[in-house]
Amino acid sequence: MANGVRSIARATSADFLHWTDPVVMQANQPGEHLYTSGTHPYFRAPHIYIALATRFMANRSSITDVVLMASRPGSTSYARLFPEAFIRPGLGKDGWGNRSNYIAWHVVPTSGTEMSMYNVNGDHLVLRIDGFISIHAGAVEGEFVTKPFTFQGRQLEINESTSAAGRIRVEIQDADGDVIEGYTLEDSETIYGDRIRHVVRWGTQQEQNGDVSRLAGQPIRLRFVMQEADLYSFKFE
């Protein structure tokens, strides 16, 4: 307990015998009780820790739901961009009993396109790979630009889904927002489909190239222009 509510703390050990003093993690919303965070490195990006914590409603017959949080190694807090429930109790009575909703073992890959979560009430919950969250564009075209960052690798790979009429285009800029020659929006292929791993390419329709290795190590920004599309993740390989 911390500040009168059930909360989450972390301790570390090099030998599983001797442990550091517990550090209370900043996670709770005001008055909120949290149980069993299940914090683990995400299997696709182990530098990101995913937690599927049980939210305990002490004033509602101890019913529970599950919230999504993220952290980094050594951090003392969780990021909660969406404080509402990630997994609701659902239809039927099984999810609405006393302490009915606990994710038994984090998130595990169960195919090349899906990952699974197993609830102690018997539910098997399935998401697409990286499907915790997406940048979404509707019928009206929209865009966003990342913060500057550096990368290592030769190709930009995205996890995306569009409608039949949708599209995604990608531009690479320098840290000041100036477009890098050869990687303009006009050079970008028009991406449509539904794929976990798609390599982005630039160039003419007759000759497209996904090699971005000459930009590795220097600060860049990515500009995504999207319509009727979801972008779940991107990475460099």
Coordinates of N, CA and C in Angstrom, one line a residue:
M1 N 0.8 -1.2 0.0 CA 0.0 0.0 0.0 C 0.9 1.3 0.0
A2 N 0.5 2.3 -0.7 CA 1.1 3.6 -0.7 C 0.1 4.6 -0.8
N3 N 0.1 5.6 0.1 CA -0.9 6.7 0.1 C -2.3 6.1 0.2
G4 N -2.4 5.0 0.9 CA -3.7 4.5 1.2 C -4.4 3.7 0.1
V5 N -3.6 3.4 -1.0 CA -4.2 2.6 -2.1 C -3.2 1.5 -2.5
R6 N -3.7 0.4 -3.0 CA -2.9 -0.6 -3.5 C -2.0 -0.1 -4.7
S7 N -0.7 -0.3 -4.6 CA 0.2 0.3 -5.6 C 1.2 -0.7 -6.0
I8 N 2.1 -0.3 -6.9 CA 3.1 -1.2 -7.5 C 4.5 -0.7 -7.1
A9 N 5.4 -1.6 -6.7 CA 6.8 -1.2 -6.4 C 7.7 -2.2 -7.2
R10 N 9.0 -1.7 -7.3 CA 9.9 -2.6 -8.0 C 11.2 -2.7 -7.1
A11 N 11.8 -3.9 -7.2 CA 13.1 -4.1 -6.6 C 14.0 -4.9 -7.6
T12 N 15.3 -4.8 -7.5 CA 16.2 -5.5 -8.4 C 17.1 -6.4 -7.6
S13 N 17.6 -7.5 -8.3 CA 18.5 -8.4 -7.7 C 19.4 -9.0 -8.8
A14 N 20.7 -9.2 -8.4 CA 21.6 -9.8 -9.4 C 21.7 -11.3 -9.2
D15 N 21.2 -11.8 -8.0 CA 21.3 -13.2 -7.7 C 20.0 -13.8 -7.1
F16 N 18.9 -13.1 -7.1 CA 17.7 -13.5 -6.6 C 17.7 -13.9 -5.1
L17 N 18.8 -13.5 -4.4 CA 18.9 -13.6 -3.0 C 18.9 -12.3 -2.3
H18 N 19.6 -11.4 -2.8 CA 19.8 -10.0 -2.2 C 19.1 -9.0 -3.1
W19 N 18.2 -8.2 -2.5 CA 17.4 -7.3 -3.3 C 17.5 -5.9 -2.8
T20 N 17.4 -5.0 -3.7 CA 17.4 -3.6 -3.4 C 16.1 -3.2 -2.6
D21 N 16.1 -2.1 -1.9 CA 14.9 -1.6 -1.3 C 13.8 -1.4 -2.3
P22 N 12.5 -1.7 -2.0 CA 11.5 -1.4 -3.0 C 11.3 0.1 -3.3
V23 N 11.1 0.3 -4.6 CA 10.8 1.7 -5.1 C 9.4 1.7 -5.6
V24 N 8.6 2.6 -5.0 CA 7.2 2.7 -5.4 C 7.1 3.4 -6.8
M25 N 6.5 2.7 -7.7 CA 6.3 3.2 -9.1 C 5.1 4.2 -9.2
Q26 N 5.3 5.3 -9.9 CA 4.3 6.2 -10.1 C 3.3 5.7 -11.2
A27 N 2.2 5.2 -10.8 CA 1.3 4.6 -11.8 C -0.2 4.9 -11.5
N28 N -0.6 5.0 -10.2 CA -2.0 5.1 -9.9 C -2.6 6.5 -10.3
Q29 N -3.8 6.4 -10.8 CA -4.6 7.6 -10.8 C -5.2 7.9 -9.4
P30 N -5.6 9.2 -9.1 CA -6.1 9.5 -7.8 C -7.1 8.5 -7.3
G31 N -6.9 7.9 -6.1 CA -7.8 7.0 -5.5 C -7.9 5.6 -6.1
E32 N -7.0 5.3 -7.1 CA -7.1 4.1 -7.8 C -6.2 3.0 -7.2
H33 N -6.7 1.8 -7.1 CA -6.0 0.6 -6.6 C -5.5 -0.2 -7.8
L34 N -4.2 -0.6 -7.8 CA -3.7 -1.4 -8.8 C -3.0 -2.6 -8.2
Y35 N -3.2 -3.8 -8.9 CA -2.6 -5.1 -8.5 C -1.8 -5.6 -9.6
T36 N -0.9 -6.6 -9.3 CA -0.3 -7.5 -10.3 C 0.0 -6.9 -11.6
S37 N 1.0 -6.1 -11.7 CA 1.4 -5.4 -12.9 C 1.8 -6.3 -14.1
G38 N 2.4 -7.4 -13.7 CA 2.9 -8.3 -14.8 C 3.9 -7.6 -15.7
T39 N 4.7 -6.7 -15.2 CA 5.6 -6.0 -16.1 C 6.7 -6.9 -16.7
H40 N 6.8 -6.8 -18.0 CA 7.7 -7.6 -18.8 C 8.3 -6.8 -20.0
P41 N 9.5 -7.1 -20.4 CA 10.0 -6.6 -21.7 C 9.0 -7.0 -22.8
Y42 N 8.7 -6.1 -23.7 CA 7.8 -6.5 -24.8 C 8.7 -7.3 -25.8
F43 N 8.2 -8.4 -26.3 CA 9.0 -9.3 -27.1 C 9.5 -8.8 -28.4
R44 N 8.8 -7.7 -28.9 CA 9.3 -7.1 -30.2 C 10.2 -5.9 -29.9
A45 N 10.2 -5.4 -28.7 CA 11.0 -4.2 -28.4 C 11.4 -4.3 -26.9
P46 N 12.4 -5.1 -26.6 CA 12.7 -5.4 -25.1 C 13.1 -4.2 -24.3
H47 N 13.4 -3.0 -25.0 CA 13.7 -1.8 -24.2 C 12.5 -1.2 -23.7
I48 N 11.3 -1.6 -24.1 CA 10.0 -1.1 -23.6 C 9.4 -2.2 -22.7
Y49 N 9.0 -1.8 -21.5 CA 8.3 -2.7 -20.6 C 6.8 -2.5 -20.7
I50 N 6.1 -3.5 -20.9 CA 4.6 -3.5 -21.0 C 4.0 -4.0 -19.7
A51 N 3.1 -3.3 -19.1 CA 2.4 -3.8 -17.9 C 0.9 -3.8 -18.1
L52 N 0.3 -4.9 -17.7 CA -1.2 -5.1 -17.8 C -1.7 -5.3 -16.4
A53 N -1.8 -4.2 -15.7 CA -2.1 -4.2 -14.3 C -3.6 -4.3 -14.1
T54 N -4.0 -5.0 -13.0 CA -5.4 -5.2 -12.6 C -5.8 -3.9 -11.8
R55 N -6.9 -3.3 -12.2 CA -7.5 -2.2 -11.4 C -8.6 -2.7 -10.6
F56 N -8.5 -2.5 -9.3 CA -9.3 -3.1 -8.2 C -10.3 -2.0 -7.7
M57 N -11.6 -2.4 -7.9 CA -12.7 -1.4 -7.4 C -13.2 -1.9 -6.1
A58 N -12.6 -1.4 -5.0 CA -12.9 -1.8 -3.7 C -14.3 -1.4 -3.3
N59 N -14.8 -0.4 -3.9 CA -16.2 0.1 -3.5 C -17.3 -0.5 -4.4
R60 N -16.9 -1.4 -5.3 CA -17.9 -2.1 -6.2 C -17.7 -3.6 -6.1
S61 N -17.8 -4.1 -4.9 CA -17.8 -5.6 -4.7 C -16.5 -6.2 -5.2
S62 N -15.4 -5.4 -5.2 CA -14.1 -5.9 -5.6 C -14.0 -6.4 -7.1
I63 N -14.9 -5.8 -8.0 CA -14.7 -6.2 -9.4 C -13.5 -5.5 -9.9
T64 N -13.0 -6.0 -11.0 CA -11.7 -5.6 -11.6 C -11.8 -5.5 -13.1
D65 N -10.8 -4.7 -13.6 CA -10.6 -4.6 -15.0 C -9.0 -4.5 -15.2
V66 N -8.6 -4.3 -16.4 CA -7.1 -4.3 -16.7 C -6.8 -3.0 -17.4
V67 N -5.7 -2.4 -17.0 CA -5.2 -1.2 -17.6 C -3.8 -1.4 -18.3
L68 N -3.5 -0.6 -19.3 CA -2.3 -0.8 -20.0 C -1.3 0.3 -19.6
M69 N -0.1 -0.1 -19.3 CA 0.9 0.9 -18.9 C 2.3 0.5 -19.6
A70 N 3.2 1.4 -19.7 CA 4.5 1.1 -20.2 C 5.6 1.8 -19.4
S71 N 6.8 1.3 -19.4 CA 7.9 1.8 -18.7 C 9.2 1.5 -19.4
R72 N 10.3 2.0 -18.8 CA 11.6 1.7 -19.4 C 12.5 1.1 -18.2
P73 N 13.5 0.4 -18.5 CA 14.4 -0.2 -17.5 C 14.9 1.0 -16.6
G74 N 14.8 0.8 -15.3 CA 15.3 1.8 -14.3 C 14.4 2.9 -14.0
S75 N 13.3 3.0 -14.7 CA 12.3 4.1 -14.5 C 11.6 3.9 -13.1
T76 N 11.1 5.0 -12.6 CA 10.3 5.0 -11.4 C 8.8 5.3 -11.7
S77 N 8.4 5.3 -12.9 CA 7.1 5.6 -13.3 C 6.6 4.8 -14.5
Y78 N 5.3 4.8 -14.7 CA 4.7 4.2 -15.9 C 4.1 5.3 -16.7
A79 N 4.2 5.1 -18.0 CA 3.4 6.0 -18.9 C 2.0 5.4 -19.1
R80 N 1.0 6.3 -18.9 CA -0.4 5.9 -19.2 C -1.0 6.9 -20.0
L81 N -0.8 6.8 -21.3 CA -1.4 7.8 -22.2 C -3.0 7.7 -22.2
F82 N -3.4 6.5 -21.9 CA -4.9 6.2 -21.8 C -5.2 5.6 -20.5
P83 N -5.7 6.4 -19.5 CA -5.9 5.9 -18.2 C -7.1 5.0 -18.0
E84 N -8.0 5.0 -19.1 CA -9.2 4.1 -19.0 C -8.8 2.6 -19.1
A85 N -9.8 1.8 -18.9 CA -9.6 0.3 -19.0 C -9.1 -0.1 -20.4
F86 N -8.1 -1.0 -20.4 CA -7.7 -1.6 -21.7 C -8.5 -2.9 -21.9
I87 N -8.8 -3.6 -20.9 CA -9.6 -4.8 -21.0 C -10.8 -4.7 -20.0
R88 N -12.0 -4.6 -20.5 CA -13.2 -4.5 -19.7 C -13.6 -5.9 -19.2
P89 N -14.4 -6.0 -18.2 CA -14.9 -7.3 -17.7 C -15.7 -8.1 -18.8
G90 N -16.4 -7.4 -19.7 CA -17.0 -8.1 -20.8 C -18.4 -8.6 -20.6
L91 N -18.9 -9.2 -21.6 CA -20.3 -9.8 -21.5 C -20.3 -11.0 -20.6
G92 N -21.5 -11.2 -20.0 CA -21.6 -12.4 -19.1 C -21.1 -12.1 -17.7
K93 N -21.4 -13.1 -16.8 CA -21.0 -12.9 -15.4 C -19.6 -13.2 -15.1
D94 N -18.9 -14.0 -15.9 CA -17.6 -14.5 -15.5 C -16.6 -13.3 -15.2
G95 N -16.7 -12.2 -15.9 CA -15.8 -11.1 -15.7 C -16.1 -10.1 -14.6
W96 N -17.3 -10.3 -14.0 CA -17.8 -9.4 -13.1 C -17.8 -9.9 -11.6
G97 N -17.1 -11.0 -11.4 CA -17.0 -11.4 -10.0 C -15.9 -10.7 -9.2
N98 N -15.8 -11.1 -8.0 CA -14.7 -10.6 -7.1 C -13.3 -11.0 -7.7
R99 N -12.6 -10.0 -8.1 CA -11.2 -10.3 -8.6 C -11.2 -11.2 -9.8
S100 N -12.0 -11.0 -10.7 CA -12.1 -11.9 -11.9 C -11.2 -11.6 -13.0
N101 N -10.5 -10.5 -13.0 CA -9.7 -10.1 -14.2 C -8.2 -9.9 -13.8
Y102 N -7.4 -10.9 -14.1 CA -6.0 -10.8 -14.0 C -5.4 -11.5 -15.2
I103 N -4.4 -10.8 -15.9 CA -3.7 -11.4 -17.0 C -2.7 -12.4 -16.4
A104 N -2.8 -13.7 -16.8 CA -2.0 -14.7 -16.1 C -0.5 -14.6 -16.5
W105 N -0.2 -14.3 -17.7 CA 1.2 -14.3 -18.1 C 1.5 -13.3 -19.2
H106 N 1.4 -12.0 -18.9 CA 1.8 -11.0 -19.8 C 1.3 -11.2 -21.3
V107 N 2.0 -10.7 -22.3 CA 1.7 -10.8 -23.7 C 2.6 -11.8 -24.4
V108 N 2.1 -12.8 -25.1 CA 3.0 -13.8 -25.7 C 2.6 -13.9 -27.2
P109 N 3.6 -14.0 -28.0 CA 3.4 -14.2 -29.5 C 2.8 -15.6 -29.7
T110 N 1.7 -15.7 -30.4 CA 1.0 -17.0 -30.7 C 0.9 -17.3 -32.2
S111 N 1.4 -16.4 -33.0 CA 1.5 -16.7 -34.5 C 2.4 -15.5 -35.0
G112 N 2.6 -15.6 -36.3 CA 3.4 -14.5 -36.9 C 2.7 -13.2 -37.1
T113 N 1.4 -13.2 -36.8 CA 0.6 -12.0 -36.9 C -0.2 -11.6 -35.7
E114 N -0.2 -12.5 -34.7 CA -1.0 -12.3 -33.5 C -0.2 -12.5 -32.2
M115 N -0.7 -11.8 -31.1 CA -0.2 -12.1 -29.8 C -1.4 -12.2 -28.9
S116 N -1.2 -13.0 -27.8 CA -2.3 -13.4 -26.9 C -2.1 -13.0 -25.5
M117 N -3.2 -12.8 -24.8 CA -3.2 -12.6 -23.3 C -4.2 -13.5 -22.8
Y118 N -3.9 -14.1 -21.6 CA -4.8 -15.2 -21.0 C -5.3 -14.6 -19.7
N119 N -6.6 -14.5 -19.6 CA -7.2 -14.0 -18.3 C -7.5 -15.2 -17.4
V120 N -7.3 -15.0 -16.1 CA -7.6 -16.1 -15.2 C -9.1 -16.5 -15.2
N121 N -10.0 -15.7 -15.7 CA -11.4 -16.1 -15.8 C -11.6 -17.1 -17.0
G122 N -10.6 -17.4 -17.8 CA -10.7 -18.3 -18.9 C -10.7 -17.7 -20.2
D123 N -10.8 -16.3 -20.3 CA -10.8 -15.7 -21.6 C -9.4 -15.7 -22.3
H124 N -9.4 -16.0 -23.6 CA -8.2 -15.9 -24.4 C -8.4 -14.7 -25.3
L125 N -7.5 -13.7 -25.1 CA -7.7 -12.4 -25.7 C -6.6 -12.2 -26.8
V126 N -6.9 -11.8 -28.0 CA -6.0 -11.8 -29.1 C -5.9 -10.4 -29.7
L127 N -4.7 -9.9 -30.0 CA -4.4 -8.7 -30.7 C -3.5 -9.0 -31.8
R128 N -3.5 -8.1 -32.9 CA -2.4 -8.2 -33.9 C -1.1 -7.9 -33.2
I129 N 0.0 -8.3 -33.8 CA 1.3 -7.9 -33.3 C 1.4 -6.4 -33.3
D130 N 1.9 -5.9 -32.1 CA 2.0 -4.4 -31.9 C 0.7 -3.7 -31.7
G131 N -0.4 -4.5 -31.6 CA -1.7 -3.9 -31.7 C -2.2 -3.2 -30.4
F132 N -1.4 -2.8 -29.5 CA -1.8 -2.1 -28.3 C -2.5 -0.7 -28.7
I133 N -1.9 -0.1 -29.7 CA -2.3 1.3 -30.0 C -1.9 1.6 -31.4
S134 N -2.6 2.6 -32.0 CA -2.2 3.0 -33.4 C -2.4 4.4 -33.6
I135 N -1.6 5.0 -34.5 CA -2.0 6.3 -35.1 C -3.0 6.1 -36.2
H136 N -4.2 6.7 -36.0 CA -5.3 6.4 -36.9 C -5.6 7.7 -37.8
A137 N -5.9 7.4 -39.0 CA -6.4 8.5 -39.9 C -7.7 8.0 -40.5
G138 N -8.7 8.9 -40.6 CA -10.0 8.6 -41.1 C -10.1 9.0 -42.6
A139 N -11.3 9.3 -43.0 CA -11.5 9.6 -44.4 C -10.8 10.9 -44.9
V140 N -10.6 11.8 -43.9 CA -9.9 13.0 -44.2 C -8.4 12.8 -44.0
E141 N -7.6 13.1 -45.0 CA -6.1 12.8 -44.9 C -5.5 13.6 -43.7
G142 N -4.7 13.0 -43.0 CA -4.0 13.6 -41.9 C -2.5 13.3 -41.9
E143 N -1.7 13.9 -41.0 CA -0.3 13.6 -41.0 C 0.3 13.9 -39.6
F144 N 1.4 13.4 -39.3 CA 2.2 13.7 -38.1 C 3.6 13.5 -38.4
V145 N 4.4 14.2 -37.6 CA 5.9 14.2 -37.7 C 6.5 13.8 -36.4
T146 N 7.5 12.8 -36.4 CA 8.1 12.4 -35.2 C 9.0 13.4 -34.6
K147 N 9.5 13.2 -33.4 CA 10.6 14.0 -32.9 C 11.9 13.5 -33.5
P148 N 12.9 14.4 -33.5 CA 14.2 13.9 -34.1 C 14.8 12.7 -33.3
F149 N 15.4 11.8 -34.1 CA 16.0 10.6 -33.4 C 17.1 10.1 -34.4
T150 N 17.9 9.2 -33.9 CA 18.9 8.5 -34.7 C 18.5 7.0 -34.8
F151 N 19.0 6.4 -35.8 CA 18.7 4.9 -36.0 C 20.0 4.2 -36.5
Q152 N 19.9 2.9 -36.4 CA 20.9 2.0 -37.1 C 20.1 1.0 -37.9
G153 N 20.6 0.7 -39.1 CA 19.9 -0.2 -40.0 C 19.9 0.2 -41.4
R154 N 19.3 -0.6 -42.3 CA 19.2 -0.3 -43.7 C 17.8 -0.1 -44.3
Q155 N 16.8 -0.5 -43.5 CA 15.4 -0.4 -44.0 C 14.5 0.1 -43.0
L156 N 13.5 0.9 -43.4 CA 12.4 1.3 -42.5 C 11.2 0.3 -42.7
E157 N 10.8 -0.3 -41.6 CA 9.8 -1.3 -41.6 C 8.6 -0.8 -40.8
I158 N 7.4 -0.9 -41.4 CA 6.2 -0.4 -40.7 C 5.2 -1.5 -40.5
N159 N 4.4 -1.5 -39.5 CA 3.3 -2.4 -39.2 C 2.0 -1.5 -39.5
E160 N 1.3 -1.8 -40.5 CA 0.2 -0.9 -41.0 C -1.0 -1.7 -41.5
S161 N -2.1 -1.0 -41.5 CA -3.4 -1.5 -42.0 C -4.1 -0.3 -42.6
T162 N -4.6 -0.5 -43.9 CA -5.4 0.5 -44.5 C -6.7 -0.1 -45.1
S163 N -7.6 0.7 -45.4 CA -8.8 0.3 -46.2 C -8.4 0.0 -47.6
A164 N -9.3 -0.4 -48.4 CA -9.1 -0.6 -49.8 C -8.7 0.7 -50.5
A165 N -9.4 1.8 -50.0 CA -9.1 3.2 -50.5 C -8.0 3.9 -49.8
G166 N -7.5 3.4 -48.7 CA -6.6 4.1 -47.9 C -5.2 4.1 -48.4
R167 N -4.3 4.9 -47.7 CA -2.9 5.0 -48.1 C -2.1 5.6 -47.0
I168 N -0.8 5.3 -47.1 CA 0.2 5.9 -46.2 C 1.4 6.2 -47.1
R169 N 2.0 7.4 -46.9 CA 3.2 7.8 -47.5 C 4.1 8.4 -46.5
V170 N 5.4 8.2 -46.7 CA 6.4 8.5 -45.7 C 7.5 9.4 -46.3
E171 N 7.9 10.5 -45.5 CA 8.9 11.4 -45.9 C 10.0 11.4 -44.8
I172 N 11.2 11.5 -45.2 CA 12.3 11.6 -44.2 C 12.9 13.0 -44.2
Q173 N 12.9 13.6 -43.1 CA 13.4 15.0 -42.9 C 14.7 15.0 -42.0
D174 N 15.5 16.1 -42.1 CA 16.6 16.2 -41.2 C 16.0 16.8 -39.8
A175 N 16.9 17.0 -38.9 CA 16.4 17.4 -37.5 C 15.7 18.7 -37.5
D176 N 16.0 19.6 -38.5 CA 15.4 20.9 -38.6 C 14.1 20.9 -39.4
G177 N 13.7 19.7 -39.9 CA 12.5 19.6 -40.6 C 12.6 19.8 -42.1
D178 N 13.8 19.9 -42.6 CA 14.1 20.1 -44.1 C 14.0 18.7 -44.7
V179 N 13.4 18.5 -45.9 CA 13.3 17.3 -46.5 C 14.6 16.8 -47.1
I180 N 14.9 15.5 -46.9 CA 16.2 15.0 -47.4 C 16.0 14.5 -48.8
E181 N 16.8 14.9 -49.7 CA 16.7 14.5 -51.1 C 16.6 13.0 -51.3
G182 N 15.7 12.6 -52.1 CA 15.5 11.2 -52.4 C 14.5 10.5 -51.5
Y183 N 14.1 11.2 -50.4 CA 13.1 10.6 -49.5 C 11.9 11.6 -49.3
T184 N 11.6 12.3 -50.3 CA 10.5 13.3 -50.2 C 9.1 12.5 -50.2
L185 N 8.1 13.2 -49.9 CA 6.8 12.6 -49.9 C 6.4 12.2 -51.3
E186 N 6.8 13.0 -52.3 CA 6.6 12.7 -53.7 C 7.3 11.4 -54.1
D187 N 8.5 11.2 -53.5 CA 9.3 10.0 -53.8 C 8.8 8.7 -53.2
S188 N 7.9 8.9 -52.1 CA 7.5 7.7 -51.4 C 6.5 6.9 -52.2
E189 N 6.6 5.6 -52.1 CA 5.6 4.7 -52.6 C 4.3 5.0 -51.9
T190 N 3.2 4.7 -52.6 CA 1.9 4.8 -51.9 C 1.6 3.4 -51.3
I191 N 1.5 3.3 -50.0 CA 1.4 2.1 -49.3 C -0.1 1.8 -48.9
Y192 N -0.5 0.6 -49.3 CA -1.9 0.2 -48.9 C -1.9 -1.3 -48.7
G193 N -2.7 -1.8 -47.8 CA -2.7 -3.2 -47.5 C -2.8 -3.4 -46.0
D194 N -2.5 -4.6 -45.5 CA -2.5 -4.9 -44.1 C -1.4 -5.9 -43.8
R195 N -0.3 -5.4 -43.2 CA 0.9 -6.2 -43.1 C 1.6 -5.8 -41.7
I196 N 2.2 -6.8 -41.1 CA 2.9 -6.7 -39.9 C 4.3 -6.1 -40.2
R197 N 4.9 -6.4 -41.3 CA 6.2 -6.0 -41.7 C 6.2 -5.6 -43.1
H198 N 6.3 -4.3 -43.4 CA 6.4 -3.8 -44.7 C 7.5 -2.8 -44.8
V199 N 8.4 -3.0 -45.8 CA 9.6 -2.2 -46.0 C 9.2 -1.0 -46.9
V200 N 9.4 0.2 -46.4 CA 9.0 1.4 -47.1 C 10.1 1.7 -48.2
R201 N 9.6 2.1 -49.4 CA 10.5 2.4 -50.5 C 10.2 3.8 -51.1
W202 N 11.3 4.3 -51.7 CA 11.2 5.6 -52.3 C 11.8 5.5 -53.8
G203 N 11.3 6.4 -54.6 CA 11.9 6.4 -56.0 C 10.7 6.4 -57.0
T204 N 11.1 6.2 -58.3 CA 10.1 6.1 -59.3 C 9.4 4.8 -59.3
Q205 N 8.2 4.7 -59.9 CA 7.5 3.4 -60.0 C 8.3 2.3 -60.6
Q206 N 9.2 2.7 -61.5 CA 10.0 1.7 -62.2 C 11.2 1.3 -61.4
E207 N 11.7 2.1 -60.5 CA 12.9 1.8 -59.7 C 12.7 2.4 -58.3
Q208 N 12.3 1.5 -57.4 CA 12.1 1.9 -56.0 C 13.2 1.3 -55.1
N209 N 13.6 2.0 -54.1 CA 14.7 1.5 -53.2 C 14.3 1.8 -51.8
G210 N 14.5 0.8 -50.9 CA 14.2 1.0 -49.5 C 15.5 1.1 -48.7
D211 N 16.6 1.4 -49.3 CA 17.9 1.5 -48.5 C 18.0 2.9 -47.9
V212 N 18.0 2.9 -46.6 CA 18.2 4.2 -45.9 C 19.5 4.3 -45.1
S213 N 20.4 3.3 -45.4 CA 21.6 3.2 -44.5 C 22.5 4.4 -44.6
R214 N 22.5 5.2 -45.6 CA 23.3 6.4 -45.6 C 22.9 7.5 -44.6
L215 N 21.7 7.3 -44.1 CA 21.2 8.3 -43.1 C 21.4 7.7 -41.6
A216 N 21.9 6.5 -41.5 CA 22.1 5.9 -40.2 C 23.0 6.8 -39.3
G217 N 22.7 7.0 -38.1 CA 23.5 7.7 -37.1 C 23.3 9.2 -37.1
Q218 N 22.6 9.8 -38.1 CA 22.4 11.2 -38.1 C 20.9 11.5 -37.7
P219 N 20.7 12.6 -37.0 CA 19.3 12.9 -36.5 C 18.3 13.1 -37.7
I220 N 17.2 12.4 -37.7 CA 16.2 12.5 -38.7 C 14.8 12.7 -38.0
R221 N 13.8 13.0 -38.8 CA 12.4 13.0 -38.4 C 11.7 12.3 -39.5
L222 N 10.6 11.5 -39.2 CA 9.8 10.9 -40.1 C 8.4 11.6 -40.2
R223 N 8.0 11.9 -41.4 CA 6.7 12.5 -41.6 C 5.8 11.4 -42.3
F224 N 4.6 11.1 -41.6 CA 3.7 10.2 -42.2 C 2.4 10.9 -42.6
V225 N 2.0 10.7 -43.8 CA 0.7 11.2 -44.4 C -0.2 10.1 -44.6
M226 N -1.4 10.1 -44.0 CA -2.2 8.9 -44.0 C -3.7 9.2 -44.3
Q227 N -4.4 8.2 -44.8 CA -5.8 8.3 -45.1 C -6.4 7.0 -44.9
E228 N -7.5 6.9 -44.1 CA -8.1 5.6 -43.8 C -7.1 4.5 -43.5
A229 N -6.3 4.8 -42.5 CA -5.2 3.9 -42.2 C -4.8 3.9 -40.7
D230 N -4.2 2.8 -40.3 CA -3.6 2.7 -38.9 C -2.2 2.4 -39.0
L231 N -1.3 3.1 -38.3 CA 0.1 2.8 -38.1 C 0.3 2.3 -36.7
Y232 N 0.7 1.0 -36.6 CA 0.9 0.4 -35.2 C 2.3 0.6 -34.7
S233 N 3.3 0.5 -35.6 CA 4.7 0.6 -35.2 C 5.6 0.8 -36.4
F234 N 6.8 1.3 -36.1 CA 7.8 1.4 -37.1 C 9.2 1.0 -36.5
K235 N 10.1 0.5 -37.2 CA 11.4 0.2 -36.8 C 12.4 0.1 -37.9
F236 N 13.6 0.2 -37.6 CA 14.7 0.1 -38.7 C 15.4 -1.2 -38.5
E237 N 15.6 -1.9 -39.6 CA 16.3 -3.2 -39.6 C 17.6 -3.1 -40.5

